[in-house]
Coordinates of C-alpha atoms and ligand atoms in Angstrom, one line a residue:
M137 CA 114.1 126.1 101.3
T138 CA 113.7 127.0 97.6
G139 CA 110.0 126.5 96.9
L140 CA 108.9 124.3 94.0
S141 CA 106.7 125.1 91.1
D142 CA 105.8 123.3 87.9
S143 CA 105.8 124.4 84.3
F144 CA 102.3 126.0 84.8
Q145 CA 103.5 128.0 87.8
R146 CA 101.6 125.9 90.2
P147 CA 103.4 125.7 93.6
I148 CA 104.2 122.1 94.5
N149 CA 104.5 121.4 98.3
Y150 CA 102.6 118.2 98.8
L151 CA 103.7 114.5 98.5
R152 CA 101.2 111.6 98.9
V153 CA 103.0 108.4 99.7
S154 CA 101.3 105.0 99.1
V155 CA 102.9 102.7 101.7
T156 CA 101.2 99.5 100.4
D157 CA 99.0 98.3 97.5
R158 CA 97.2 95.9 99.9
C159 CA 93.8 96.7 101.3
N160 CA 91.6 94.9 103.8
L161 CA 88.4 96.1 102.0
R162 CA 87.2 95.7 98.4
C163 CA 85.1 98.8 97.8
I164 CA 82.9 98.4 94.8
Y165 CA 84.0 101.7 93.2
C166 CA 87.7 101.1 93.8
M167 CA 88.5 97.6 92.6
P168 CA 86.8 94.6 90.9
A169 CA 85.3 91.9 93.1
E170 CA 88.2 89.5 92.4
G171 CA 90.6 92.2 93.7
V172 CA 93.7 93.3 91.8
S173 CA 97.1 91.7 91.2
L174 CA 99.4 92.5 94.1
M175 CA 103.0 93.6 94.1
S176 CA 105.6 91.3 95.6
H177 CA 107.0 92.5 98.9
S178 CA 110.4 93.1 97.4
D179 CA 108.8 95.5 94.9
V180 CA 107.5 97.7 97.7
L181 CA 109.7 100.5 99.1
S182 CA 111.1 100.0 102.6
Y183 CA 110.5 102.7 105.2
E184 CA 114.1 103.6 104.9
E185 CA 113.7 104.2 101.1
I186 CA 110.5 106.2 101.6
Y187 CA 112.4 108.3 104.2
H188 CA 115.2 109.1 101.7
V189 CA 112.6 110.2 99.1
V190 CA 110.7 112.4 101.5
K191 CA 113.9 113.9 102.9
A192 CA 115.1 114.9 99.5
A193 CA 111.6 116.2 98.6
A194 CA 111.6 118.2 101.9
E195 CA 114.9 119.7 101.0
L196 CA 113.4 120.9 97.8
G197 CA 110.4 122.5 99.5
I198 CA 107.8 119.8 100.1
N199 CA 106.3 120.4 103.5
K200 CA 103.1 118.3 103.5
V201 CA 103.0 114.5 103.4
R202 CA 100.0 112.2 103.4
L203 CA 100.3 108.5 103.9
T204 CA 97.8 106.4 102.0
G205 CA 97.5 103.1 100.1
G206 CA 95.9 100.5 99.6
E207 CA 95.1 100.6 103.3
P208 CA 98.2 102.1 105.0
L209 CA 97.3 100.5 108.4
V210 CA 97.7 97.0 107.0
R211 CA 101.4 97.6 106.7
A212 CA 103.2 96.7 109.9
G213 CA 105.0 99.4 111.9
L214 CA 103.4 102.5 110.3
P215 CA 104.1 104.6 113.4
E216 CA 107.8 104.0 112.9
L217 CA 107.5 105.5 109.4
V218 CA 105.6 108.5 110.9
R219 CA 108.4 108.9 113.5
M220 CA 111.1 108.9 110.8
L221 CA 109.2 111.5 108.7
A222 CA 108.6 113.7 111.7
S223 CA 112.3 113.7 112.4
I224 CA 112.9 115.5 109.1
G225 CA 111.7 118.6 110.9
T226 CA 110.5 120.6 107.9
I227 CA 107.4 118.6 107.2
D228 CA 104.9 120.6 109.1
D229 CA 101.8 118.5 108.1
I230 CA 101.8 114.7 108.3
A231 CA 98.5 113.2 107.6
L232 CA 96.9 109.8 106.9
T233 CA 94.1 108.6 104.7
T234 CA 92.6 105.3 106.0
N235 CA 89.4 103.3 105.9
G236 CA 89.6 103.5 109.7
T237 CA 89.0 99.8 110.3
L238 CA 92.3 99.3 112.1
L239 CA 92.7 102.8 113.5
A240 CA 91.4 101.9 117.0
H241 CA 94.5 99.8 117.5
H242 CA 97.0 102.5 116.3
A243 CA 95.6 106.0 116.7
A244 CA 97.4 106.8 120.0
E245 CA 100.7 105.4 118.8
L246 CA 100.4 107.3 115.5
K247 CA 99.7 110.6 117.3
Q248 CA 102.6 110.1 119.6
A249 CA 104.9 109.4 116.6
G250 CA 104.0 112.7 115.0
L251 CA 100.8 112.1 113.0
Q252 CA 98.7 115.3 113.1
R253 CA 95.5 114.5 111.3
V254 CA 93.5 111.8 109.6
N255 CA 91.0 111.5 106.7
I256 CA 88.7 108.5 107.2
S257 CA 86.7 107.0 104.3
L258 CA 83.2 106.1 105.3
D259 CA 80.5 105.9 102.7
T260 CA 77.5 104.8 104.7
L261 CA 76.2 104.8 108.3
N262 CA 74.2 101.6 107.7
P263 CA 75.9 98.4 108.6
D264 CA 74.4 96.3 105.8
K265 CA 75.2 98.9 103.2
F266 CA 78.7 99.2 104.6
R267 CA 79.2 95.5 104.0
H268 CA 77.8 95.8 100.5
I269 CA 80.0 98.7 99.5
T270 CA 83.2 97.4 101.0
R271 CA 82.3 93.7 100.2
C272 CA 83.7 92.5 103.5
G273 CA 84.0 95.3 106.2
H274 CA 82.2 96.1 109.4
L275 CA 80.8 99.6 110.0
E276 CA 81.5 99.2 113.8
D277 CA 85.2 98.9 113.2
T278 CA 85.4 102.3 111.3
L279 CA 83.2 104.0 113.9
R280 CA 85.5 102.7 116.6
G281 CA 88.5 104.1 114.6
I282 CA 86.9 107.5 114.3
E283 CA 86.4 107.6 118.1
A284 CA 89.9 106.4 118.8
A285 CA 91.3 109.2 116.5
R286 CA 89.2 111.8 118.4
V287 CA 90.4 110.5 121.8
A288 CA 94.1 110.4 120.6
G289 CA 93.8 114.1 119.5
L290 CA 94.2 113.6 115.8
D291 CA 92.7 116.9 114.5
P292 CA 91.0 117.6 112.3
I293 CA 89.3 114.3 111.4
K294 CA 87.7 114.5 108.0
I295 CA 85.2 111.9 106.9
N296 CA 85.4 111.2 103.1
V297 CA 82.1 110.0 101.6
V298 CA 82.1 108.9 97.9
V299 CA 78.5 109.6 96.8
M300 CA 76.8 107.1 94.6
A301 CA 73.2 107.5 93.2
G302 CA 70.9 104.7 94.4
I303 CA 73.5 103.4 96.9
N304 CA 74.2 106.0 99.5
D305 CA 72.9 109.4 98.2
D306 CA 69.9 109.0 100.5
E307 CA 72.3 109.4 103.4
L308 CA 73.6 112.8 102.6
P309 CA 71.4 114.5 105.2
D310 CA 72.4 111.9 107.8
F311 CA 76.1 112.7 107.3
A312 CA 75.4 116.4 107.2
A313 CA 73.5 116.2 110.5
R314 CA 76.6 114.7 112.1
T315 CA 78.4 118.1 111.4
V316 CA 76.0 119.5 114.0
S317 CA 75.5 116.6 116.4
E318 CA 79.1 115.4 116.5
G319 CA 81.1 118.2 114.9
W320 CA 82.3 115.9 112.1
H321 CA 84.0 117.4 109.1
V322 CA 82.3 115.5 106.2
R323 CA 83.5 115.7 102.6
F324 CA 81.3 114.5 99.8
I325 CA 83.3 113.3 96.8
E326 CA 82.1 112.7 93.3
L327 CA 82.5 109.2 92.0
M328 CA 85.4 108.9 89.6
P329 CA 85.5 106.4 86.7
L330 CA 88.3 104.3 88.0
N331 CA 88.8 100.5 88.3
G332 CA 85.7 99.5 90.2
D333 CA 82.7 97.5 89.0
E334 CA 80.2 100.3 89.4
P335 CA 78.5 101.8 86.3
V336 CA 79.9 105.2 87.0
A337 CA 77.9 107.3 84.6
S338 CA 74.6 106.3 86.2
R339 CA 76.0 106.5 89.8
L340 CA 77.6 110.0 89.5
V341 CA 75.8 112.6 91.7
S342 CA 76.9 116.1 90.8
V343 CA 77.6 118.6 93.6
G344 CA 74.7 120.6 92.5
D345 CA 72.4 117.6 93.2
M346 CA 74.1 117.0 96.5
K347 CA 73.5 120.5 97.6
R348 CA 69.8 120.4 96.6
R349 CA 69.4 117.3 98.8
L350 CA 70.8 119.2 101.8
N351 CA 68.6 122.3 101.3
P352 CA 66.1 121.2 104.0
L353 CA 68.8 121.3 106.6
G354 CA 69.2 125.0 106.4
K355 CA 71.4 127.6 104.7
M356 CA 74.9 126.5 104.2
E357 CA 77.4 129.3 104.7
P358 CA 80.8 129.1 102.9
C359 CA 83.7 128.7 105.3
R360 CA 87.3 127.6 105.6
V361 CA 88.8 124.7 107.7
S362 CA 91.7 125.1 110.1
V363 CA 94.1 122.8 108.2
G364 CA 94.3 121.4 104.7
N365 CA 92.2 123.7 102.6
G366 CA 92.8 121.6 99.5
P367 CA 90.4 120.9 96.6
A368 CA 87.3 120.8 98.8
K369 CA 84.9 123.8 99.0
Y370 CA 83.6 124.0 102.6
F371 CA 80.3 125.1 104.1
R372 CA 78.8 125.2 107.5
L373 CA 75.2 124.5 108.6
P374 CA 73.5 126.7 111.2
D375 CA 74.8 125.7 114.7
A376 CA 77.4 123.2 113.3
T377 CA 80.9 123.0 114.7
G378 CA 81.8 120.7 111.9
T379 CA 81.8 121.4 108.2
I380 CA 80.6 120.0 104.9
G381 CA 83.0 119.9 102.0
F382 CA 82.4 119.1 98.4
I383 CA 85.1 117.6 96.2
T384 CA 84.4 117.6 92.4
P385 CA 87.1 115.7 90.5
V386 CA 84.7 115.1 87.6
T387 CA 82.3 117.9 87.1
E388 CA 84.6 120.8 88.1
H389 CA 88.1 119.5 88.2
F390 CA 90.7 121.4 90.4
C391 CA 93.8 120.6 88.4
Y392 CA 94.6 124.3 88.1
Q393 CA 95.4 124.3 91.8
C394 CA 97.1 120.8 92.0
N395 CA 100.1 121.1 94.3
R396 CA 101.0 117.4 94.6
L397 CA 103.2 114.6 93.6
R398 CA 102.5 110.9 94.4
L399 CA 105.0 108.2 95.3
T400 CA 103.6 104.7 94.6
A401 CA 104.1 101.8 96.8
D402 CA 106.7 100.4 94.3
G403 CA 108.7 103.6 94.2
K404 CA 107.4 105.4 91.1
L405 CA 106.9 109.1 91.3
R406 CA 103.7 110.1 89.6
P407 CA 103.2 113.7 88.4
C408 CA 99.4 113.1 88.2
L409 CA 97.1 110.5 89.7
L410 CA 95.2 110.0 86.4
S411 CA 98.1 109.9 84.0
E412 CA 100.3 106.8 83.5
E413 CA 103.5 108.8 83.4
E414 CA 105.9 107.7 86.2
I415 CA 109.5 108.2 87.1
D416 CA 111.2 105.2 88.7
L417 CA 113.0 106.0 92.0
R418 CA 113.2 102.4 93.3
E419 CA 116.0 101.3 91.0
P420 CA 118.1 104.4 91.6
L421 CA 117.5 104.1 95.4
R422 CA 118.6 100.5 95.3
I423 CA 121.9 101.2 93.5
G424 CA 122.7 104.0 95.9
V425 CA 121.5 107.2 94.3
S426 CA 122.9 110.4 95.9
S427 CA 120.6 112.9 97.5
A428 CA 121.4 115.4 94.6
E429 CA 120.4 112.9 92.0
L430 CA 117.2 112.0 93.8
K431 CA 116.3 115.7 93.9
N432 CA 116.9 115.9 90.1
L433 CA 114.5 113.1 89.6
I434 CA 111.9 114.8 91.8
E435 CA 112.3 118.0 89.8
E436 CA 111.9 116.0 86.6
A437 CA 108.6 114.6 87.8
I438 CA 107.4 118.1 88.7
A439 CA 108.4 119.4 85.3
R440 CA 106.3 116.6 83.7
K441 CA 103.1 117.5 85.6
P442 CA 100.3 117.8 83.0
L443 CA 97.9 120.7 83.0
G444 CA 94.9 118.5 83.8
H445 CA 93.1 115.2 83.5
K446 CA 90.3 114.3 81.1
L447 CA 87.6 112.6 83.3
A448 CA 85.0 115.3 82.6
E449 CA 85.2 114.4 78.9
G450 CA 83.9 110.9 79.7
N451 CA 87.2 109.1 79.7
K452 CA 87.4 106.2 82.0
H453 CA 90.7 105.9 83.8
K454 CA 92.3 102.7 82.5
G455 CA 95.7 102.8 84.3
R456 CA 97.0 101.1 87.4
P457 CA 94.5 100.5 90.1
F458 CA 93.9 103.3 92.6
S459 CA 95.1 101.1 95.4
Q460 CA 98.5 100.8 93.8
V461 CA 99.1 104.5 93.1
G462 CA 97.7 105.9 96.3
G463 CA 94.3 107.5 96.1
Ligands
SAM28 N1 92.4 102.7 102.2 C1 92.4 104.1 102.4 C2 91.0 104.7 102.5 O1 90.1 103.9 102.3 O2 90.9 105.9 102.7 C3 93.3 104.9 101.4 C4 93.2 104.6 100.0 S1 91.7 104.9 99.2 C5 92.0 104.4 97.5 C6 91.7 106.6 99.2 C7 90.4 107.3 98.8 O3 90.1 107.1 97.5 C8 89.2 106.9 99.6 O4 88.6 108.0 100.3 C9 88.3 106.3 98.6 O5 86.9 106.5 98.9 C10 88.7 107.1 97.3 N2 88.3 106.5 96.1 C11 88.6 105.3 95.6 N3 88.0 105.0 94.4 C12 87.3 106.1 94.1 C13 86.5 106.5 93.0 N4 86.2 105.7 92.0 N5 85.9 107.8 93.1 C14 86.2 108.6 94.1 N6 86.9 108.3 95.1 C15 87.5 107.1 95.2

């Protein structure tokens, strides 16, 4: 294995794969109420095509893969893809990001196929608010998904909470309390100005404010988590077995440590989530590209990774919806 790095000497070892642009929720900060235009099924990479890309990337040195979307579990047969990726052998971290609503049906099979861990998006513990934020979902489904992941042995389970002023920021202490009572690993994420309907500037809660709200719960000690010490900074409350992480894409971006590439559902390789630059792999895959040529295209994408994004300068991201490029 050679080990990859980009033009800024950042090591690249992580590929996020969007397996579908479709989602069964309509979160207010992620997409407009009317939804977004959908790709046709023939535009979306087959599992076989995804396997070819991941295998070539693995031969270059990628050893972490995360499946995302859209909602990855709305795509039929996801455990089969996990099994194919696990068979590559050198991917030592296979993870999933999901809203959890369908996880209760699939957690055991995913684990058996080789999935190691799961991040579950959950922005509120209140059923009415859940329906408001997701526009159509049921809190109970996601809670059942979290429990099924625990029973299946997916570990760690990280709960991703996008924090919005006036919507769910009052629940920060409730989520933090679950790191003590349930051992949850909770990560609070700053709201990014993407394609949703929310007035982002007035909804953004900085990490400084988040921490102030948690002060009454006790002193938070910095810590590390067992797997996936990515962009989050982690802390632990007294007596907690779980952790609290903060992810700051807006006020304190972490581009300097970006180690990832993204494969969109329609087969474009994205050097950066927030740049529209893409390298098409689907066409080459469909005309029989060799593994060596595929590797050249992957290396080209890495060479094109920008130094950073511009969200902190007040730029709203105007590109393809998050659900298409794999958040
Ligand atoms: N459907 C899956 C899920 O819900 O986790 C995977 C896709 S979703 C786009 C991935 C993550 O992006 C979720 O944790 C979601 O909360 C986050 N996300 C979407 N829009 C965001 C925004 N405007 N700011 C911050 N995070 C956002």
